PDB file of C-alpha atoms in Angstrom:
ATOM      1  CA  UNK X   1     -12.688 -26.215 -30.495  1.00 45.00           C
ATOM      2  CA  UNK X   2      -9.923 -27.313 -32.013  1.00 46.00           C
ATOM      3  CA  UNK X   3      -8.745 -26.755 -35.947  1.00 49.00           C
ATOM      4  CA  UNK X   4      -7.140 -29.301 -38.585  1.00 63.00           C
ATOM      5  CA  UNK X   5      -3.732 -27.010 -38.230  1.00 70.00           C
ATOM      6  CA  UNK X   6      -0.691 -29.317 -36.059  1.00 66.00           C
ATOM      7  CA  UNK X   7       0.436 -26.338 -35.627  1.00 71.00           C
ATOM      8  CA  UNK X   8      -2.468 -24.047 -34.179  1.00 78.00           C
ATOM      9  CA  UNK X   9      -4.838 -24.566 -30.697  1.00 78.00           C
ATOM     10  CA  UNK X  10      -8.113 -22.876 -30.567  1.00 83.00           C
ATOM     11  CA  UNK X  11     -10.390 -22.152 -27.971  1.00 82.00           C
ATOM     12  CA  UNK X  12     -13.184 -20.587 -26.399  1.00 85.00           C
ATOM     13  CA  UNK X  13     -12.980 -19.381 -22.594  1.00 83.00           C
ATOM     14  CA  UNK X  14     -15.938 -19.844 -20.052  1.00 83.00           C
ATOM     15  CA  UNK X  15     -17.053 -16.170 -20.631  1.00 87.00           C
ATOM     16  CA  UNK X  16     -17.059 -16.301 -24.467  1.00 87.00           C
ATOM     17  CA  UNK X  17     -13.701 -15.232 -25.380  1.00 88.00           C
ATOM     18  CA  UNK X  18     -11.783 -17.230 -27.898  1.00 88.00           C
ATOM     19  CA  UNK X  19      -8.088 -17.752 -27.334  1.00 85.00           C
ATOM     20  CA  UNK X  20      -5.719 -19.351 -30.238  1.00 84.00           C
ATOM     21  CA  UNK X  21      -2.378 -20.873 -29.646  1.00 79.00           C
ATOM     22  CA  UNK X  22       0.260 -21.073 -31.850  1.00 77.00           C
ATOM     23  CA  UNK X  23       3.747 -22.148 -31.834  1.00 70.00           C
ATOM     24  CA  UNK X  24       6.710 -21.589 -34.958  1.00 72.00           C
ATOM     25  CA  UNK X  25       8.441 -24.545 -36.030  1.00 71.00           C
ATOM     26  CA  UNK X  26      11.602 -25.182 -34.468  1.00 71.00           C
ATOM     27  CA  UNK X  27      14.643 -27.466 -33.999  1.00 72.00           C
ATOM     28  CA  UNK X  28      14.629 -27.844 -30.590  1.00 71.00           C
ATOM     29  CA  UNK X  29      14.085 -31.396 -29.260  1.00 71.00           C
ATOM     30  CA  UNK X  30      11.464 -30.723 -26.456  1.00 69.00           C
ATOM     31  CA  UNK X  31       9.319 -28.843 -29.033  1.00 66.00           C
ATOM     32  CA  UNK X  32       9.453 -30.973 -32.092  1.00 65.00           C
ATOM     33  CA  UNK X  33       6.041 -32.941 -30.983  1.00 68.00           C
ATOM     34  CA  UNK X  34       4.610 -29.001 -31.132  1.00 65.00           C
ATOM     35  CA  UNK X  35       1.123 -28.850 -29.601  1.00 63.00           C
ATOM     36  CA  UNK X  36       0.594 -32.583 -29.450  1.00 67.00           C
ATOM     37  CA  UNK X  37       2.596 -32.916 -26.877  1.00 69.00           C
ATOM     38  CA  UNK X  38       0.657 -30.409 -24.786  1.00 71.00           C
ATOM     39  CA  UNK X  39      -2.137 -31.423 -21.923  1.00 73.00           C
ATOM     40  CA  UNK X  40      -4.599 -30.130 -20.208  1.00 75.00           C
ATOM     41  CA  UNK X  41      -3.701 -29.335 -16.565  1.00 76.00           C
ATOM     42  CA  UNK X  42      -6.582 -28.254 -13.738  1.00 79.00           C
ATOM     43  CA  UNK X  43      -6.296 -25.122 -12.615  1.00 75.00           C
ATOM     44  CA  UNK X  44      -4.886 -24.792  -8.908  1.00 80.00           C
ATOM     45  CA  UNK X  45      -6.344 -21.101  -8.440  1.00 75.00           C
ATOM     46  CA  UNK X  46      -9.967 -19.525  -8.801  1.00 76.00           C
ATOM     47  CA  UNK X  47     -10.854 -15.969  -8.438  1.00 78.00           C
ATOM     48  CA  UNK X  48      -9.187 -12.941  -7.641  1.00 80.00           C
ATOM     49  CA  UNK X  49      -7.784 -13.493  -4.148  1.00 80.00           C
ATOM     50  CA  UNK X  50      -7.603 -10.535  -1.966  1.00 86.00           C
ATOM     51  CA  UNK X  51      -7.357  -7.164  -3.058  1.00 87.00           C
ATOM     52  CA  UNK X  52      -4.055  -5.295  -2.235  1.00 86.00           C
ATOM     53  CA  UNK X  53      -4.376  -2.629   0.132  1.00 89.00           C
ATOM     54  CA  UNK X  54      -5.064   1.231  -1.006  1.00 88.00           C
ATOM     55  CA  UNK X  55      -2.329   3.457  -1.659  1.00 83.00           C
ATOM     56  CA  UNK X  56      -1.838   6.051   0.754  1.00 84.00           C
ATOM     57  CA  UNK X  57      -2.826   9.310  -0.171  1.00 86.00           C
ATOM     58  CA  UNK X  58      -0.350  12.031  -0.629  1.00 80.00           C
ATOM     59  CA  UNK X  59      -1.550  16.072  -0.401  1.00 79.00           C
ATOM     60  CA  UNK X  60      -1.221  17.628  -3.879  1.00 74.00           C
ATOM     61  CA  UNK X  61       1.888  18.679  -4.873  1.00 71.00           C
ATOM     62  CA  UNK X  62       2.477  23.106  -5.398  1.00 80.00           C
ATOM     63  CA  UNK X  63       2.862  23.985  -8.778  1.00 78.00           C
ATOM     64  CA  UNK X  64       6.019  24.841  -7.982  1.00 75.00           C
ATOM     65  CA  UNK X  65       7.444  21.768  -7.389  1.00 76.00           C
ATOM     66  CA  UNK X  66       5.069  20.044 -10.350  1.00 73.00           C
ATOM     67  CA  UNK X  67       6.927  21.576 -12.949  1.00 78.00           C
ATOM     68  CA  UNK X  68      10.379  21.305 -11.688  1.00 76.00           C
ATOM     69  CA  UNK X  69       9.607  17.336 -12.847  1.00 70.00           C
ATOM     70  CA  UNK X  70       9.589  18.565 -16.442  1.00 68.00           C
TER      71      UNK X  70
END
């Protein structure tokens, strides 16, 4: 969905989110055609991709040592 506002992009996502873009008015020359000048571009990842490993587990440390860290 997309507003009357140059200057504002709004969205909804797949899973029913809504996501606006906005960008301030500025002087520099790559920017001056603001969103207009933005395209769509296909996304070249889907998913998660592997989980990282666990972390190891460490033995609880002695109270001792715990409140040295404070």
């Amino acid at each position: 969905m997309r507003t009357n506002d140059p200057t504002k992009l709004e969205t909804t996502l797949a899973d029913g989110r809504r996501m606006t873009l906005s960008l301030p008015a500025t002087g520099a020359g790559w920017a001056a055609d603001g969103l207009a000048a933005l395209r769509p571009v296909r996304p070249t990842h889907t998913g998660r991709g592997e989980e990282p490993p666990p972390l190891p587990e460490r033995p609880p440390l002695p109270l001792e040592i715990a409140l040295l860290g404070l």
